[in-house]
GROMACS .gro file of C-alpha atoms in nm:
model
  324
    1MET     CA    1  17.879   9.667   1.218
    2ALA     CA    2  18.148   9.706   0.952
    3LEU     CA    3  18.495   9.592   1.046
    4LYS     CA    4  18.779   9.842   1.055
    5LEU     CA    5  19.103   9.776   0.867
    6LYS     CA    6  19.293   9.760   1.197
    7GLU     CA    7  19.075   9.468   1.311
    8ILE     CA    8  19.107   9.287   0.977
    9GLN     CA    9  19.484   9.330   0.994
   10ALA     CA   10  19.508   9.152   1.334
   11PRO     CA   11  19.656   8.816   1.212
   12VAL     CA   12  19.942   9.000   1.038
   13ALA     CA   13  19.970   9.305   1.268
   14SER     CA   14  20.325   9.225   1.388
   15GLU     CA   15  20.438   9.149   1.031
   16MET     CA   16  20.295   9.483   0.912
   17VAL     CA   17  20.492   9.671   1.179
   18GLU     CA   18  20.809   9.484   1.080
   19PHE     CA   19  20.732   9.550   0.713
   20GLU     CA   20  20.722   9.927   0.776
   21HIS     CA   21  21.079   9.920   0.908
   22LYS     CA   22  21.203   9.695   0.628
   23PHE     CA   23  21.033   9.897   0.357
   24ARG     CA   24  21.190  10.215   0.492
   25SER     CA   25  21.535  10.051   0.489
   26PHE     CA   26  21.485   9.932   0.127
   27MET     CA   27  21.419  10.294   0.022
   28LYS     CA   28  21.725  10.438   0.192
   29SER     CA   29  21.985  10.634  -0.004
   30LYS     CA   30  22.315  10.807   0.071
   31VAL     CA   31  22.193  11.110  -0.123
   32PHE     CA   32  22.040  11.350   0.130
   33LEU     CA   33  21.771  11.491  -0.103
   34LEU     CA   34  21.659  11.144  -0.208
   35ASP     CA   35  21.648  11.026   0.152
   36LYS     CA   36  21.441  11.331   0.248
   37ILE     CA   37  21.190  11.263  -0.030
   38THR     CA   38  21.160  10.888   0.040
   39ASN     CA   39  21.102  10.966   0.410
   40TYR     CA   40  20.824  11.203   0.304
   41ILE     CA   41  20.670  10.921   0.095
   42VAL     CA   42  20.687  10.666   0.380
   43LYS     CA   43  20.527  10.901   0.633
   44ARG     CA   44  20.228  10.963   0.407
   45LYS     CA   45  20.146  10.609   0.303
   46GLY     CA   46  19.776  10.522   0.284
   47LYS     CA   47  19.577  10.226   0.416
   48GLN     CA   48  19.853   9.973   0.329
   49MET     CA   49  19.600   9.742   0.166
   50ARG     CA   50  19.845   9.607  -0.091
   51PRO     CA   51  20.093   9.471   0.168
   52MET     CA   52  19.795   9.328   0.360
   53PHE     CA   53  19.688   9.135   0.050
   54VAL     CA   54  20.043   9.001   0.014
   55PHE     CA   55  20.081   8.893   0.379
   56LEU     CA   56  19.733   8.744   0.412
   57SER     CA   57  19.764   8.555   0.081
   58SER     CA   58  20.099   8.418   0.197
   59GLY     CA   59  19.940   8.309   0.525
   60VAL     CA   60  19.647   8.140   0.347
   61VAL     CA   61  19.864   7.917   0.127
   62GLY     CA   62  20.145   7.818   0.362
   63GLY     CA   63  20.295   8.081   0.586
   64ILE     CA   64  20.470   8.417   0.602
   65THR     CA   65  20.846   8.416   0.540
   66GLU     CA   66  21.128   8.667   0.489
   67ARG     CA   67  21.049   8.641   0.118
   68THR     CA   68  20.695   8.766   0.187
   69HIS     CA   69  20.844   9.088   0.327
   70ARG     CA   70  21.055   9.128   0.014
   71GLY     CA   71  20.754   9.056  -0.208
   72ALA     CA   72  20.539   9.316  -0.029
   73SER     CA   73  20.825   9.569  -0.048
   74LEU     CA   74  20.876   9.501  -0.419
   75ILE     CA   75  20.509   9.573  -0.491
   76GLU     CA   76  20.511   9.890  -0.280
   77LEU     CA   77  20.833  10.018  -0.439
   78LEU     CA   78  20.713   9.964  -0.795
   79HIS     CA   79  20.360  10.085  -0.726
   80THR     CA   80  20.484  10.398  -0.545
   81ALA     CA   81  20.708  10.468  -0.846
   82THR     CA   82  20.406  10.454  -1.079
   83LEU     CA   83  20.210  10.690  -0.849
   84VAL     CA   84  20.495  10.944  -0.843
   85HIS     CA   85  20.510  10.931  -1.223
   86ASP     CA   86  20.128  10.949  -1.251
   87ASP     CA   87  20.122  11.276  -1.055
   88VAL     CA   88  20.370  11.423  -1.304
   89VAL     CA   89  20.165  11.301  -1.603
   90ASP     CA   90  19.838  11.432  -1.451
   91ASP     CA   91  20.002  11.755  -1.330
   92SER     CA   92  19.852  11.674  -0.991
   93ASN     CA   93  19.960  11.872  -0.685
   94MET     CA   94  19.790  11.658  -0.422
   95ARG     CA   95  19.785  11.290  -0.326
   96ARG     CA   96  19.574  11.162  -0.032
   97GLY     CA   97  19.537  11.515   0.100
   98PHE     CA   98  19.912  11.588   0.097
   99PHE     CA   99  20.131  11.770  -0.153
  100SER     CA  100  20.262  11.541  -0.428
  101ILE     CA  101  20.637  11.498  -0.490
  102ASN     CA  102  20.621  11.707  -0.809
  103ALA     CA  103  20.436  11.988  -0.625
  104LEU     CA  104  20.714  12.012  -0.363
  105TRP     CA  105  21.023  11.927  -0.567
  106LYS     CA  106  20.915  11.985  -0.931
  107ASN     CA  107  20.864  11.738  -1.217
  108LYS     CA  108  21.226  11.663  -1.300
  109ILE     CA  109  21.308  11.546  -0.947
  110ALA     CA  110  20.978  11.352  -0.921
  111VAL     CA  111  21.055  11.155  -1.240
  112ILE     CA  112  21.405  11.070  -1.113
  113VAL     CA  113  21.265  10.964  -0.773
  114GLY     CA  114  21.019  10.735  -0.954
  115ASP     CA  115  21.308  10.584  -1.151
  116TYR     CA  116  21.503  10.533  -0.829
  117LEU     CA  117  21.212  10.348  -0.667
  118PHE     CA  118  21.177  10.123  -0.973
  119SER     CA  119  21.546  10.035  -0.959
  120ARG     CA  120  21.539   9.971  -0.583
  121GLY     CA  121  21.251   9.728  -0.631
  122MET     CA  122  21.425   9.544  -0.912
  123LEU     CA  123  21.755   9.523  -0.722
  124LEU     CA  124  21.579   9.394  -0.412
  125SER     CA  125  21.450   9.099  -0.617
  126VAL     CA  126  21.766   9.042  -0.824
  127ASP     CA  127  21.998   9.053  -0.521
  128ASN     CA  128  21.787   8.786  -0.346
  129GLY     CA  129  21.715   8.570  -0.650
  130ASP     CA  130  21.340   8.645  -0.634
  131PHE     CA  131  21.306   8.636  -1.012
  132ASP     CA  132  20.960   8.476  -0.998
  133LEU     CA  133  20.831   8.766  -0.785
  134LEU     CA  134  20.993   9.022  -1.015
  135LYS     CA  135  20.824   8.860  -1.315
  136ILE     CA  136  20.479   8.871  -1.149
  137VAL     CA  137  20.510   9.239  -1.053
  138SER     CA  138  20.675   9.348  -1.380
  139GLU     CA  139  20.385   9.195  -1.573
  140ALA     CA  140  20.142   9.395  -1.357
  141VAL     CA  141  20.330   9.723  -1.424
  142LYS     CA  142  20.327   9.645  -1.798
  143GLU     CA  143  19.950   9.581  -1.785
  144MET     CA  144  19.886   9.899  -1.583
  145SER     CA  145  20.072  10.103  -1.846
  146GLU     CA  146  19.881   9.936  -2.131
  147GLY     CA  147  19.547   9.990  -1.955
  148GLU     CA  148  19.619  10.359  -1.900
  149LEU     CA  149  19.715  10.409  -2.265
  150LEU     CA  150  19.415  10.208  -2.387
  151GLN     CA  151  19.183  10.430  -2.183
  152MET     CA  152  19.352  10.747  -2.310
  153ALA     CA  153  19.330  10.630  -2.672
  154LYS     CA  154  18.954  10.568  -2.642
  155ALA     CA  155  18.869  10.872  -2.427
  156ARG     CA  156  18.830  11.109  -2.722
  157SER     CA  157  18.559  10.909  -2.899
  158LEU     CA  158  18.359  10.819  -2.584
  159ASP     CA  159  18.270  10.494  -2.766
  160ILE     CA  160  18.376  10.258  -2.491
  161THR     CA  161  18.192   9.928  -2.487
  162GLU     CA  162  18.132   9.729  -2.170
  163GLU     CA  163  18.390   9.471  -2.284
  164LEU     CA  164  18.653   9.741  -2.340
  165TYR     CA  165  18.576   9.893  -1.999
  166TYR     CA  166  18.640   9.555  -1.832
  167GLU     CA  167  18.967   9.520  -2.022
  168VAL     CA  168  19.081   9.868  -1.910
  169ILE     CA  169  19.002   9.813  -1.541
  170ARG     CA  170  19.148   9.461  -1.551
  171GLN     CA  171  19.477   9.609  -1.667
  172LYS     CA  172  19.473   9.938  -1.477
  173THR     CA  173  19.352   9.824  -1.135
  174ALA     CA  174  19.283   9.453  -1.105
  175SER     CA  175  19.627   9.345  -1.233
  176LEU     CA  176  19.795   9.510  -0.932
  177ILE     CA  177  19.574   9.341  -0.671
  178ALA     CA  178  19.612   9.013  -0.862
  179SER     CA  179  19.992   9.051  -0.843
  180CYS     CA  180  19.972   9.115  -0.465
  181CYS     CA  181  19.786   8.786  -0.414
  182ALA     CA  182  20.009   8.595  -0.660
  183VAL     CA  183  20.327   8.727  -0.493
  184GLY     CA  184  20.191   8.634  -0.150
  185ALA     CA  185  20.110   8.282  -0.273
  186ALA     CA  186  20.451   8.242  -0.441
  187CYS     CA  187  20.618   8.338  -0.112
  188GLY     CA  188  20.405   8.090   0.087
  189GLN     CA  189  20.484   7.785  -0.129
  190GLU     CA  190  20.602   7.687  -0.480
  191ASN     CA  191  20.291   7.534  -0.639
  192SER     CA  192  20.227   7.724  -0.966
  193GLU     CA  193  19.860   7.615  -0.970
  194VAL     CA  194  19.804   7.768  -0.627
  195VAL     CA  195  19.979   8.089  -0.738
  196ALA     CA  196  19.753   8.104  -1.048
  197LYS     CA  197  19.443   8.045  -0.833
  198MET     CA  198  19.538   8.326  -0.594
  199LYS     CA  199  19.609   8.553  -0.891
  200GLU     CA  200  19.258   8.481  -1.026
  201PHE     CA  201  19.117   8.554  -0.679
  202GLY     CA  202  19.298   8.891  -0.674
  203LEU     CA  203  19.182   8.973  -1.026
  204ASN     CA  204  18.818   8.935  -0.924
  205VAL     CA  205  18.876   9.144  -0.610
  206GLY     CA  206  19.042   9.414  -0.821
  207MET     CA  207  18.752   9.426  -1.066
  208ALA     CA  208  18.501   9.463  -0.780
  209PHE     CA  209  18.725   9.727  -0.617
  210GLN     CA  210  18.735   9.944  -0.929
  211ILE     CA  211  18.361   9.922  -0.997
  212LYS     CA  212  18.304  10.031  -0.635
  213ASP     CA  213  18.539  10.323  -0.697
  214ASP     CA  214  18.345  10.420  -1.009
  215LEU     CA  215  18.017  10.412  -0.813
  216PHE     CA  216  18.147  10.682  -0.575
  217ASP     CA  217  18.109  10.927  -0.864
  218TYR     CA  218  17.733  10.885  -0.834
  219GLY     CA  219  17.710  10.892  -0.454
  220THR     CA  220  17.653  11.184  -0.221
  221SER     CA  221  17.904  11.462  -0.162
  222GLU     CA  222  17.989  11.310   0.181
  223ILE     CA  223  18.112  10.989   0.020
  224GLY     CA  224  18.445  10.937  -0.151
  225LYS     CA  225  18.573  11.160  -0.428
  226PRO     CA  226  18.389  11.475  -0.548
  227LEU     CA  227  18.065  11.419  -0.737
  228GLY     CA  228  18.098  11.372  -1.111
  229ILE     CA  229  18.477  11.385  -1.125
  230ASP     CA  230  18.494  11.098  -1.377
  231ILE     CA  231  18.241  11.275  -1.599
  232LYS     CA  232  18.441  11.598  -1.575
  233GLU     CA  233  18.750  11.404  -1.681
  234LYS     CA  234  18.555  11.236  -1.966
  235LYS     CA  235  18.606  10.892  -1.813
  236MET     CA  236  18.343  10.644  -1.924
  237THR     CA  237  18.262  10.412  -1.633
  238LEU     CA  238  18.023  10.116  -1.608
  239PRO     CA  239  17.705  10.294  -1.485
  240LEU     CA  240  17.722  10.542  -1.775
  241ILE     CA  241  17.831  10.285  -2.037
  242HIS     CA  242  17.537  10.061  -1.944
  243VAL     CA  243  17.268  10.329  -1.972
  244LEU     CA  244  17.412  10.456  -2.303
  245GLN     CA  245  17.391  10.103  -2.447
  246LYS     CA  246  17.015  10.107  -2.381
  247ALA     CA  247  16.955  10.473  -2.479
  248SER     CA  248  16.793  10.599  -2.799
  249SER     CA  249  17.022  10.760  -3.060
  250SER     CA  250  16.909  11.112  -2.966
  251GLU     CA  251  16.955  11.051  -2.591
  252LYS     CA  252  17.297  10.897  -2.655
  253ARG     CA  253  17.404  11.206  -2.855
  254ARG     CA  254  17.271  11.442  -2.585
  255ILE     CA  255  17.454  11.268  -2.298
  256LYS     CA  256  17.778  11.234  -2.497
  257ARG     CA  257  17.760  11.603  -2.591
  258ILE     CA  258  17.743  11.697  -2.223
  259VAL     CA  259  18.037  11.470  -2.132
  260LYS     CA  260  18.242  11.604  -2.424
  261SER     CA  261  18.156  11.974  -2.420
  262ASN     CA  262  17.976  12.067  -2.095
  263ASN     CA  263  18.175  11.852  -1.856
  264GLN     CA  264  18.284  12.151  -1.645
  265ASN     CA  265  17.927  12.270  -1.593
  266GLN     CA  266  17.817  12.120  -1.258
  267LYS     CA  267  17.449  12.155  -1.349
  268LYS     CA  268  17.502  11.961  -1.672
  269VAL     CA  269  17.718  11.701  -1.495
  270GLN     CA  270  17.435  11.654  -1.242
  271GLU     CA  271  17.202  11.602  -1.538
  272VAL     CA  272  17.415  11.306  -1.650
  273ILE     CA  273  17.429  11.166  -1.294
  274ASP     CA  274  17.051  11.191  -1.263
  275TYR     CA  275  17.006  11.022  -1.603
  276VAL     CA  276  17.233  10.732  -1.502
  277LYS     CA  277  17.046  10.688  -1.171
  278ALA     CA  278  16.703  10.704  -1.334
  279ASN     CA  279  16.793  10.443  -1.595
  280GLY     CA  280  16.931  10.170  -1.370
  281GLY     CA  281  17.303  10.235  -1.420
  282ILE     CA  282  17.383  10.219  -1.049
  283GLU     CA  283  17.193   9.895  -0.985
  284TYR     CA  284  17.353   9.731  -1.287
  285ALA     CA  285  17.708   9.826  -1.183
  286GLU     CA  286  17.640   9.709  -0.827
  287SER     CA  287  17.517   9.371  -0.953
  288VAL     CA  288  17.832   9.327  -1.167
  289MET     CA  289  18.047   9.422  -0.866
  290GLN     CA  290  17.865   9.163  -0.653
  291ASP     CA  291  17.930   8.899  -0.924
  292TYR     CA  292  18.304   8.962  -0.906
  293TYR     CA  293  18.284   8.956  -0.526
  294ARG     CA  294  18.107   8.619  -0.539
  295LYS     CA  295  18.369   8.476  -0.776
  296SER     CA  296  18.650   8.585  -0.545
  297THR     CA  297  18.473   8.432  -0.244
  298GLU     CA  298  18.425   8.101  -0.427
  299ILE     CA  299  18.798   8.081  -0.502
  300LEU     CA  300  18.894   8.174  -0.145
  301ASN     CA  301  18.661   7.906  -0.008
  302THR     CA  302  18.867   7.635  -0.180
  303PHE     CA  303  19.152   7.700   0.067
  304PRO     CA  304  19.168   7.548   0.418
  305ASP     CA  305  19.016   7.752   0.702
  306SER     CA  306  19.257   7.972   0.897
  307GLU     CA  307  19.269   8.314   1.062
  308TYR     CA  308  19.443   8.440   0.746
  309LYS     CA  309  19.163   8.315   0.522
  310THR     CA  310  18.899   8.477   0.747
  311ALA     CA  311  19.088   8.808   0.747
  312LEU     CA  312  19.141   8.797   0.369
  313GLY     CA  313  18.767   8.743   0.320
  314GLN     CA  314  18.699   9.039   0.549
  315LEU     CA  315  18.949   9.253   0.355
  316VAL     CA  316  18.765   9.175   0.030
  317GLN     CA  317  18.435   9.263   0.197
  318PHE     CA  318  18.592   9.589   0.318
  319THR     CA  319  18.695   9.683  -0.038
  320ILE     CA  320  18.336   9.668  -0.166
  321GLU     CA  321  18.165   9.813   0.142
  322ARG     CA  322  18.403  10.104   0.205
  323SER     CA  323  18.256  10.452   0.204
  324LYS     CA  324  18.558  10.615   0.039
   0.00000   0.00000   0.00000
């Protein structure tokens, strides 16, 4: 039976409760409107997987400290800022089933709130001398921005190679999970080699996580996001990239034409999904995901056994076995 996040969280349950209070205090402002909006953000936070990666990584390499709380808060502040800005860029009115900040308070306020969260995160690190943590997380935000722009630049041509796809997801998704694990390790001890090893562990987890996310597009309507949403948004993901690499020139043109021009026609989108399934795209993507999972497990196994290591392994397993 699959483990629930609550059970995986057990070794750091008390720290996660404490983190909630600290994170809320780090977001506080004397400006009533800002305080109202940050409270709205805190109340609608998701699974809290990023802080879990930070706390468990810290536990694996040496122990959870006050700095671990600051590291987890820094990541959440900067990541939440990017999400608020993303919703403005995407003109999205919903996030995790709730109204987005820009839907409730308009774009101008949402952008300023995002800026405020960025500055709170940076000040939290600067005020406490956590410059190493700030460097790790700032590099991740830089990579996330580059990955997003790289994907946007290539979206028009639909000529994304497998190598380019890996580069995009490494920057867009994996860099953030890698920074969670690196920050956790840096808070647990000061060995740069250990920090680099935990970062590599997180990078492999992040790659597996994103490929799993891409596979939801080809699942059933009961699982994850709506069917074919990536195709409708002209996003080239691994299952589709793989089958196009093997396709004849005429088939390649036909599938690309649908993605480019008929991507709002559900019948045509289903045609692409069926083509990907029939030509081994799903199996291939799943095998690549399992490779990244194996690599992450191999790295984790080099650390001494502990309840934190067990839970971190379970959290990785959860990320690739989740149903949404």
